[in-house]
Short mmCIF file of C-alpha atoms and ligand atoms in Angstrom, two decimals:
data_model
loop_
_atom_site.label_atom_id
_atom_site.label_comp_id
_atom_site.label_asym_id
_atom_site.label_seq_id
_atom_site.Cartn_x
_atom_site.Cartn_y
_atom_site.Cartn_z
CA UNK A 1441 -54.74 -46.95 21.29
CA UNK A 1442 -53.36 -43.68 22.57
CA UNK A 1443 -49.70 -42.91 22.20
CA UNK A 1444 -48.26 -40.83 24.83
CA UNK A 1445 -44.25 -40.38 24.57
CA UNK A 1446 -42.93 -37.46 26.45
CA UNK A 1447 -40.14 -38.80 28.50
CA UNK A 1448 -38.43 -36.35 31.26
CA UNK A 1449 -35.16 -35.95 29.65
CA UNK A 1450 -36.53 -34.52 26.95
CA UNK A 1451 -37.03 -31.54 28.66
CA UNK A 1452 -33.55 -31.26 29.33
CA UNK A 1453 -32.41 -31.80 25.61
CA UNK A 1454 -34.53 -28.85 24.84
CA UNK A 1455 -32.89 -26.84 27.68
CA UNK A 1456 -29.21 -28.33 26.20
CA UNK A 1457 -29.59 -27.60 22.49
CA UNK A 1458 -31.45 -23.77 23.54
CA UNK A 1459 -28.11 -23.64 25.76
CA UNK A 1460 -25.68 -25.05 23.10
CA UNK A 1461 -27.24 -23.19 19.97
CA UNK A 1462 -24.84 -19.96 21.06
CA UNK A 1463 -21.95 -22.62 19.43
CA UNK A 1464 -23.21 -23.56 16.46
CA UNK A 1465 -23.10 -21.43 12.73
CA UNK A 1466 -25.96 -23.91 10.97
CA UNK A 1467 -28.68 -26.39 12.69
CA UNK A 1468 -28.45 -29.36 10.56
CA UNK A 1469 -32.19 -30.69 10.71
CA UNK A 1470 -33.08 -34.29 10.25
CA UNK A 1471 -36.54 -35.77 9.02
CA UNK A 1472 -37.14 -39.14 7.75
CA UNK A 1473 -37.86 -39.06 3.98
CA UNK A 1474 -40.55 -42.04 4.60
CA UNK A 1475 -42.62 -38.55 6.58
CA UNK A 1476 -40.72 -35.66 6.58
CA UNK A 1477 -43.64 -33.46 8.45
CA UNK A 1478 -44.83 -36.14 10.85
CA UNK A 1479 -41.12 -36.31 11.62
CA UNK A 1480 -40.30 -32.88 12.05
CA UNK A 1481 -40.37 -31.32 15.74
CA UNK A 1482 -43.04 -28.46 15.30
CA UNK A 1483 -40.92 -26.68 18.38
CA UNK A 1484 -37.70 -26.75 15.98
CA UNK A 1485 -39.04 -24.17 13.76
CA UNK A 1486 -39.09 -21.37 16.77
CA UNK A 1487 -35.86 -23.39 18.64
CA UNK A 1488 -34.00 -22.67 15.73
CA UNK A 1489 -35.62 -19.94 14.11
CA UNK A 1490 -32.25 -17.60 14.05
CA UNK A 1491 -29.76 -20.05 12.38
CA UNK A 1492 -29.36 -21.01 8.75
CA UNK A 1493 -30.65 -24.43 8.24
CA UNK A 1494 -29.95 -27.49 6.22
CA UNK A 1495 -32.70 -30.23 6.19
CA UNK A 1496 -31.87 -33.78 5.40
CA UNK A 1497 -34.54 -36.09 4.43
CA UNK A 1498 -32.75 -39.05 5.91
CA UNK A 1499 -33.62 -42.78 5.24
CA UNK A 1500 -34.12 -41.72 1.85
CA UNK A 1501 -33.37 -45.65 0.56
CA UNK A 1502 -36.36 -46.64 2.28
CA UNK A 1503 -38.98 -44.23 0.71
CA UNK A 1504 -40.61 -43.83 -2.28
CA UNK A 1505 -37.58 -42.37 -5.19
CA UNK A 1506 -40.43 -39.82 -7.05
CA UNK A 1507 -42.13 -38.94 -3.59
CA UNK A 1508 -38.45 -38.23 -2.00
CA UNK A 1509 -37.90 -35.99 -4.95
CA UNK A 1510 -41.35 -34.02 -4.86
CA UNK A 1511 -40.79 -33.17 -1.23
CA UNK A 1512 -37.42 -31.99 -1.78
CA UNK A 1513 -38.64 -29.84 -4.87
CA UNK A 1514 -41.41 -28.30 -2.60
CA UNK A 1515 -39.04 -27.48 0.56
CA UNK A 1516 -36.98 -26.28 -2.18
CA UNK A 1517 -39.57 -24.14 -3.52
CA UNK A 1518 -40.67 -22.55 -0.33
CA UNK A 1519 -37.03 -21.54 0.11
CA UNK A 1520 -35.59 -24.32 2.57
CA UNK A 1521 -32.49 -26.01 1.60
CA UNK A 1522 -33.71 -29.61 1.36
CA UNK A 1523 -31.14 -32.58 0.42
CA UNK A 1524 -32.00 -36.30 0.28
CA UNK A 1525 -29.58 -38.60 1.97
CA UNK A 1526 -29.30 -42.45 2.66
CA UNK A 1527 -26.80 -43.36 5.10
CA UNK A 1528 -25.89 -46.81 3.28
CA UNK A 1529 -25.25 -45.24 -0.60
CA UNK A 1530 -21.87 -44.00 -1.42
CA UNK A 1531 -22.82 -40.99 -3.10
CA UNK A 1532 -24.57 -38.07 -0.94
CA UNK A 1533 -21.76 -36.90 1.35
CA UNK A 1534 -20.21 -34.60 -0.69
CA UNK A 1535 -23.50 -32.79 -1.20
CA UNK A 1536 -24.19 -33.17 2.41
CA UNK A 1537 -20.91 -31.12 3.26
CA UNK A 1538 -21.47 -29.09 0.64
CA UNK A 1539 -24.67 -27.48 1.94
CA UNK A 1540 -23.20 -27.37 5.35
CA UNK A 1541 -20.46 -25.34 4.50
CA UNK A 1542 -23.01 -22.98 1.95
CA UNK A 1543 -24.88 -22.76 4.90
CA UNK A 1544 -21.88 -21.50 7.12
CA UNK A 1545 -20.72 -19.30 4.32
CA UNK A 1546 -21.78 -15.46 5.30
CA UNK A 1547 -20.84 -16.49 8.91
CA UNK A 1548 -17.02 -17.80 7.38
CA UNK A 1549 -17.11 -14.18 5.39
CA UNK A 1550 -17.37 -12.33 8.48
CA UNK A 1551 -14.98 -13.50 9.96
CA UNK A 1552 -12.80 -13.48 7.03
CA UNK A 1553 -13.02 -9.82 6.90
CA UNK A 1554 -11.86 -9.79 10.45
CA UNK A 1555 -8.74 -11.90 9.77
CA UNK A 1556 -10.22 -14.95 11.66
CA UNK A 1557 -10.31 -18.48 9.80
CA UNK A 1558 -13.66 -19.97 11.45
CA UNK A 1559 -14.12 -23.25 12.69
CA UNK A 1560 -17.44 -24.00 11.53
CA UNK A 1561 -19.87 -25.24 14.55
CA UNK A 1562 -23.27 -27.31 13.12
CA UNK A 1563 -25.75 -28.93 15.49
CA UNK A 1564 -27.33 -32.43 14.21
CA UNK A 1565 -30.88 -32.59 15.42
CA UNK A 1566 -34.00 -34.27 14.96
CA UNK A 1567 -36.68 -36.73 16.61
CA UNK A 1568 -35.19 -40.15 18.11
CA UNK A 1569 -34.27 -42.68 16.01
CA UNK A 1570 -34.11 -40.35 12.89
CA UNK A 1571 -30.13 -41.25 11.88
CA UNK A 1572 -28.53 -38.43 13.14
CA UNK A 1573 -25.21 -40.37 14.70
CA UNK A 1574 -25.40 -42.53 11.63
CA UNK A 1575 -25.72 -38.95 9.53
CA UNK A 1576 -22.21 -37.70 11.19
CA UNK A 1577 -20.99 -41.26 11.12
CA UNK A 1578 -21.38 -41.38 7.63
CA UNK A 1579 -19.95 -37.99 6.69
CA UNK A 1580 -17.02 -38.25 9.21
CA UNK A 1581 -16.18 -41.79 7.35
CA UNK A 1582 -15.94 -43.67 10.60
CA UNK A 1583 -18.14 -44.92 13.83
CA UNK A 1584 -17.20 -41.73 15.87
CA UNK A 1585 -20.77 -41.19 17.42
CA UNK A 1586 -22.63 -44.66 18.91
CA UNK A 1587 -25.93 -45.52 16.66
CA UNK A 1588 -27.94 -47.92 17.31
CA UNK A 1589 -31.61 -49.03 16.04
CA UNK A 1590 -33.99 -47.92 18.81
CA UNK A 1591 -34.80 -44.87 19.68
CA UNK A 1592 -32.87 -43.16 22.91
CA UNK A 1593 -29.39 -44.15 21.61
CA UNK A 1594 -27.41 -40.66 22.08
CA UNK A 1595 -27.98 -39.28 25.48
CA UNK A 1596 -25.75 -36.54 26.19
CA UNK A 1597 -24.11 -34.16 23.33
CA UNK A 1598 -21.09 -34.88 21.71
CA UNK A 1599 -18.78 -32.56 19.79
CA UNK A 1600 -17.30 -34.52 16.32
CA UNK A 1601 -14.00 -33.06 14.73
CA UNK A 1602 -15.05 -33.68 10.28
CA UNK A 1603 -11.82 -31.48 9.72
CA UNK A 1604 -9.74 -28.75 11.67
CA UNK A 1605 -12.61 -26.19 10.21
CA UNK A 1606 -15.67 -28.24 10.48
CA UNK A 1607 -17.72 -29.52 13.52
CA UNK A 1608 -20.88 -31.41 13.90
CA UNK A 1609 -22.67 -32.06 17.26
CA UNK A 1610 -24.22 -34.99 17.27
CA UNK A 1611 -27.40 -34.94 20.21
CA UNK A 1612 -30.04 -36.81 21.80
CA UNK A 1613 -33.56 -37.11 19.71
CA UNK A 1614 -36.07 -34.95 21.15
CA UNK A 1615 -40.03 -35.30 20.88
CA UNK A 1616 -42.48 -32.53 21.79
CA UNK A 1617 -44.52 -32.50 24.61
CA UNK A 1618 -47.98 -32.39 22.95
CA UNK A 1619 -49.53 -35.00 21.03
CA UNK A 1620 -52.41 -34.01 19.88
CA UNK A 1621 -52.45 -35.47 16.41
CA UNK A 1622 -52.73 -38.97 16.68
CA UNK A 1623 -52.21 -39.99 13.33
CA UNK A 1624 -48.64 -38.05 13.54
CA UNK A 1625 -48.04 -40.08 16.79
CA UNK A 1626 -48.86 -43.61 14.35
CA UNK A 1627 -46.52 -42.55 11.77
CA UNK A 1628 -44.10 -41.48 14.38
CA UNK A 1629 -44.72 -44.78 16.19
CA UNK A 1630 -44.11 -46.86 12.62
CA UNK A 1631 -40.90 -45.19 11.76
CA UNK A 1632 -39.72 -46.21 14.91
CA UNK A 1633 -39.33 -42.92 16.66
CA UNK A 1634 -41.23 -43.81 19.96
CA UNK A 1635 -39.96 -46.53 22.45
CA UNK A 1636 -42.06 -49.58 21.89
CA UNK A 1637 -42.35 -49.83 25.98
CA UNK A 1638 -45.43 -46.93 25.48
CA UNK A 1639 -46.64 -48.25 22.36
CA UNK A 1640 -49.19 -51.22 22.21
CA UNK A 1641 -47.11 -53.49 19.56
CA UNK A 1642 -50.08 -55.23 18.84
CA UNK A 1643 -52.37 -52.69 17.58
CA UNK A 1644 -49.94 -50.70 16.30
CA UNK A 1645 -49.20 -53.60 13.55
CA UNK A 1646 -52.84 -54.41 12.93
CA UNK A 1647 -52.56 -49.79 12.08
CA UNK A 1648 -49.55 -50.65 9.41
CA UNK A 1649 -51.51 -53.49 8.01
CA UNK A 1650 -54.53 -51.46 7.72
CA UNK A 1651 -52.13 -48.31 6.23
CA UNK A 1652 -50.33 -50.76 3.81
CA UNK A 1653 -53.85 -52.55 2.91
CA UNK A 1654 -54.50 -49.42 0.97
CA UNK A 1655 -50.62 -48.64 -0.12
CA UNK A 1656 -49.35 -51.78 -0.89
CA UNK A 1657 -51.45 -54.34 -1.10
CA UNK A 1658 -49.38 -56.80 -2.81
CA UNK A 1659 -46.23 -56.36 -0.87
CA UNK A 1660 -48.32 -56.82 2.15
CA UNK A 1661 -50.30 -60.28 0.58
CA UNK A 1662 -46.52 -61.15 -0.67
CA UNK A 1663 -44.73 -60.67 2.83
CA UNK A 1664 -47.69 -62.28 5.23
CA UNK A 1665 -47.61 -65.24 2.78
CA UNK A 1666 -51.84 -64.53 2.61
CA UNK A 1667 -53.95 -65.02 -0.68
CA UNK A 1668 -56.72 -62.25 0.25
CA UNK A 1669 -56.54 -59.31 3.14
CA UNK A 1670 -60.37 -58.77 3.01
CA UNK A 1671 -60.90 -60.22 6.74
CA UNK A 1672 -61.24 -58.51 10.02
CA UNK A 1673 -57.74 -56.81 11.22
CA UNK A 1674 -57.44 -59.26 13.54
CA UNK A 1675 -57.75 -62.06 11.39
CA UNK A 1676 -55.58 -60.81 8.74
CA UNK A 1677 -53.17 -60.96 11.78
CA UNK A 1678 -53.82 -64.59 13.33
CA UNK A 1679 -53.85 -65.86 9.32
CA UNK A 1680 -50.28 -64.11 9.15
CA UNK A 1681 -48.86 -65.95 12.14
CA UNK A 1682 -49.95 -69.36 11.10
CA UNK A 1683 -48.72 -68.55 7.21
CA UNK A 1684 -45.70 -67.41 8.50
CA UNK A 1685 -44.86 -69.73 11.15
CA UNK A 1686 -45.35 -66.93 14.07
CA UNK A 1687 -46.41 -69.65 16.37
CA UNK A 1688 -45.52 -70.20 20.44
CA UNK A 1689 -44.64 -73.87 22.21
CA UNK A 1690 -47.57 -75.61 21.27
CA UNK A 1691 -48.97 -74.53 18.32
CA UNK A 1692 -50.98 -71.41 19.25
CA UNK A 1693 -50.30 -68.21 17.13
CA UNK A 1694 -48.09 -65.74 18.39
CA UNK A 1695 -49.56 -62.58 17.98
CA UNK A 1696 -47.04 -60.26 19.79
CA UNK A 1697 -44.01 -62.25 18.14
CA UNK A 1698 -46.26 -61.32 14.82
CA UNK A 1699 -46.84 -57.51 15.39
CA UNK A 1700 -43.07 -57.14 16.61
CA UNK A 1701 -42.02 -59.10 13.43
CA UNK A 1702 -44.38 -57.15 11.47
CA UNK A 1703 -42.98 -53.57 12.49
CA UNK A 1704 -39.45 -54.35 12.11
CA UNK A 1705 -39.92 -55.83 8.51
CA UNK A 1706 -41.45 -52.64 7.37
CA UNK A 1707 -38.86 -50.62 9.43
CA UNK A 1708 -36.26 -52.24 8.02
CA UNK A 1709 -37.72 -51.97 4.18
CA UNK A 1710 -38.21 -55.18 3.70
CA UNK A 1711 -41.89 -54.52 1.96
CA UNK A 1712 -40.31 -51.99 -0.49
CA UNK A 1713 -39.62 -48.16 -0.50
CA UNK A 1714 -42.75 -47.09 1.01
CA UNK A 1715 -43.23 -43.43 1.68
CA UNK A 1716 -45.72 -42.57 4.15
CA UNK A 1717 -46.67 -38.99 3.42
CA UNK A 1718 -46.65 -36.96 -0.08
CA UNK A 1719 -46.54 -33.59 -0.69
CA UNK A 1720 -49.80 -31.75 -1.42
CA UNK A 1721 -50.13 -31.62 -4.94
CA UNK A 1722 -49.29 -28.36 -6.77
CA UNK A 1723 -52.56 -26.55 -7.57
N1 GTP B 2849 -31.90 -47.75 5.94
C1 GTP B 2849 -31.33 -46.74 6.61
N2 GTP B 2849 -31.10 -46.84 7.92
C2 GTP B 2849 -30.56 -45.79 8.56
C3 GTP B 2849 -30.19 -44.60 7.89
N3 GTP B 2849 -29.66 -43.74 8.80
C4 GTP B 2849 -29.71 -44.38 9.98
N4 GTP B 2849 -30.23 -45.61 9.84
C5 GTP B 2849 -30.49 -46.60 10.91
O1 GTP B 2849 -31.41 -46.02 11.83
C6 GTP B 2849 -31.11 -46.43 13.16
C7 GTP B 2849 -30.96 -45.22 14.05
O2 GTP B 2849 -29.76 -44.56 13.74
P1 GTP B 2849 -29.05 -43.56 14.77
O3 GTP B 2849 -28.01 -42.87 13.99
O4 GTP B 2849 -28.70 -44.24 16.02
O5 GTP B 2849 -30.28 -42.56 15.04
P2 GTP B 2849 -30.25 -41.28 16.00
O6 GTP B 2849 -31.10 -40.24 15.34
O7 GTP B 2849 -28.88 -40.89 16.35
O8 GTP B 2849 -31.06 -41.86 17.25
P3 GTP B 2849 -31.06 -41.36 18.81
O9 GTP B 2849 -29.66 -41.09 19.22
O10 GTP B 2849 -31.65 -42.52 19.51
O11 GTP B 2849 -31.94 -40.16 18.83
C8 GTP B 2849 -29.86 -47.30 13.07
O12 GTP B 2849 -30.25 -48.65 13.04
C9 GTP B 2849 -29.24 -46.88 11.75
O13 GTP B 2849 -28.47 -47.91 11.15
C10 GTP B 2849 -30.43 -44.51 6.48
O14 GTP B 2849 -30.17 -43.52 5.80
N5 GTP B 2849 -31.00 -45.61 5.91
MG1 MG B 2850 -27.96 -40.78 18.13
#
């Protein structure tokens, strides 16, 4: 299974946020917690190389607690200002603000000095799918940007008023062209990021199963209703549909109904906080 994703219009949300980035005091950068480097645009780092940045490790309720806390202490170390967030808990916007506004600070001092109260301008992005209408949702306290769960939701920018001094712009999720890591392109594909028209559903959730053999074995036996996960991928998979009922008109098994089923389960968190990348140990 190859996973190629590079729609057109990506092209031209790279063109909009290089055009739009002469707005905006601080990038606001979202990863998913679950895999914040798979999930990070590699052409971010030289898009947004001259703005002060804030990186949110989003979806943090569906990772691992101690993993979501190493990788924030090692962006933290290696000087990036890392936060965890979780769109559903109560607590985290405050913090969330707060490092928005740090971020704006020497900008908001300058123009201090000049007499000039500053409307503070910061861009939301990140790869589709990542949470970043939910994000400004969220801190706003209301549904001002549309969310939605598959990837390709926001389309065009959209400017979103927090208070008369602070402004987010929320904007389409944006890819990179090439994919040559494979294993990225999985994880990427797992999370959700990639539109399940170019992914093969099928082998994709015999991938998890294999992934989650080794990770969480007994959430895996627990949620496919199986006593052993020894057999052949595709067994594991046809034993899954029958334990769980995955089954067409008829009787056969339902193996696309399965992987589909499979995906969203673990998308959704329903096999437990499962991170999908640690940090590198510390030598
Ligand atoms: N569990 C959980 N779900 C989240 C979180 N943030 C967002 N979501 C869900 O993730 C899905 C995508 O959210 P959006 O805010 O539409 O993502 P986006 O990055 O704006 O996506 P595009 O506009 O398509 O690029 C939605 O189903 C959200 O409810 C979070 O912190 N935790
Ligand atoms: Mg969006």
């Amino acid at each position: 299974m190859t996973i190629q994703w590079y729609p057109g219009h990506m092209a031209k949300t790279r063109r909009m946020l290089a055009e739009q980035l002469k707005a905006v005091d601080v990038v606001v950068l979202l990863v998913d917690a679950r895999a914040p480097l798979a999930s990070s645009n590699p052409d971010f780092d030289e898009l947004f190389a001259q703005k002060p940045r804030v990186l949110v490790l989003n979806k943090a309720d569906l990772a691992d607690p101690p993993i979501t806390r190493a990788w924030v202490d090692r962006f933290t170390a290696l000087g990036i200002n890392a936060l965890p967030f979780s769109a559903g808990a109560q607590k985290g916007v405050k913090p969330a603000v707060d490092a928005v506004t740090a971020a704006a600070a020497p900008v908001v001092e300058r123009a201090r000095a000049r007499g000039i109260k500053k409307v503070v301008r910061a861009m939301v992005a990140g790869i589709p799918n990542v949470g970043k209408s939910t994000f400004i949702n969220r801190l706003k306290g209301s549904a001002a940007a549309k969310a939605g769960d598959t990837p390709g939701v926001t389309r065009g920018r959209q400017w979103i008023r927090l208070s008369p001094y602070l402004e987010f712009l929320d904007t389409p999720g944006m890819l990179w062209p090439k994919l040559e890591d494979q294993d990225a392109a999985r994880v990427l594909a797992f999370l959700g990021a990639i539109r399940s028209e170019v992914t093969d559903e099928y082998a994709l959730a015999k991938a998890l199963v294999r992934v989650l053999r080794h990770e969480r074995p007994q959430a895996l036996r627990e949620r496919l209703k199986l006593e052993r996960l020894d057999a052949d991928d595709d067994i594991v998979m046809e034993e899954a549909c029958k334990a769980r009922g995955w089954l067409m008109q008829g009787g056969g098994m339902d193996l696309m109904r399965g992987a589909q089923l499979l995906l969203d389960e673990f998308r959704a968190g329903k096999m437990g906080r499962i991170s999908l990348e640690a940090p590198p140990q510390a030598p």
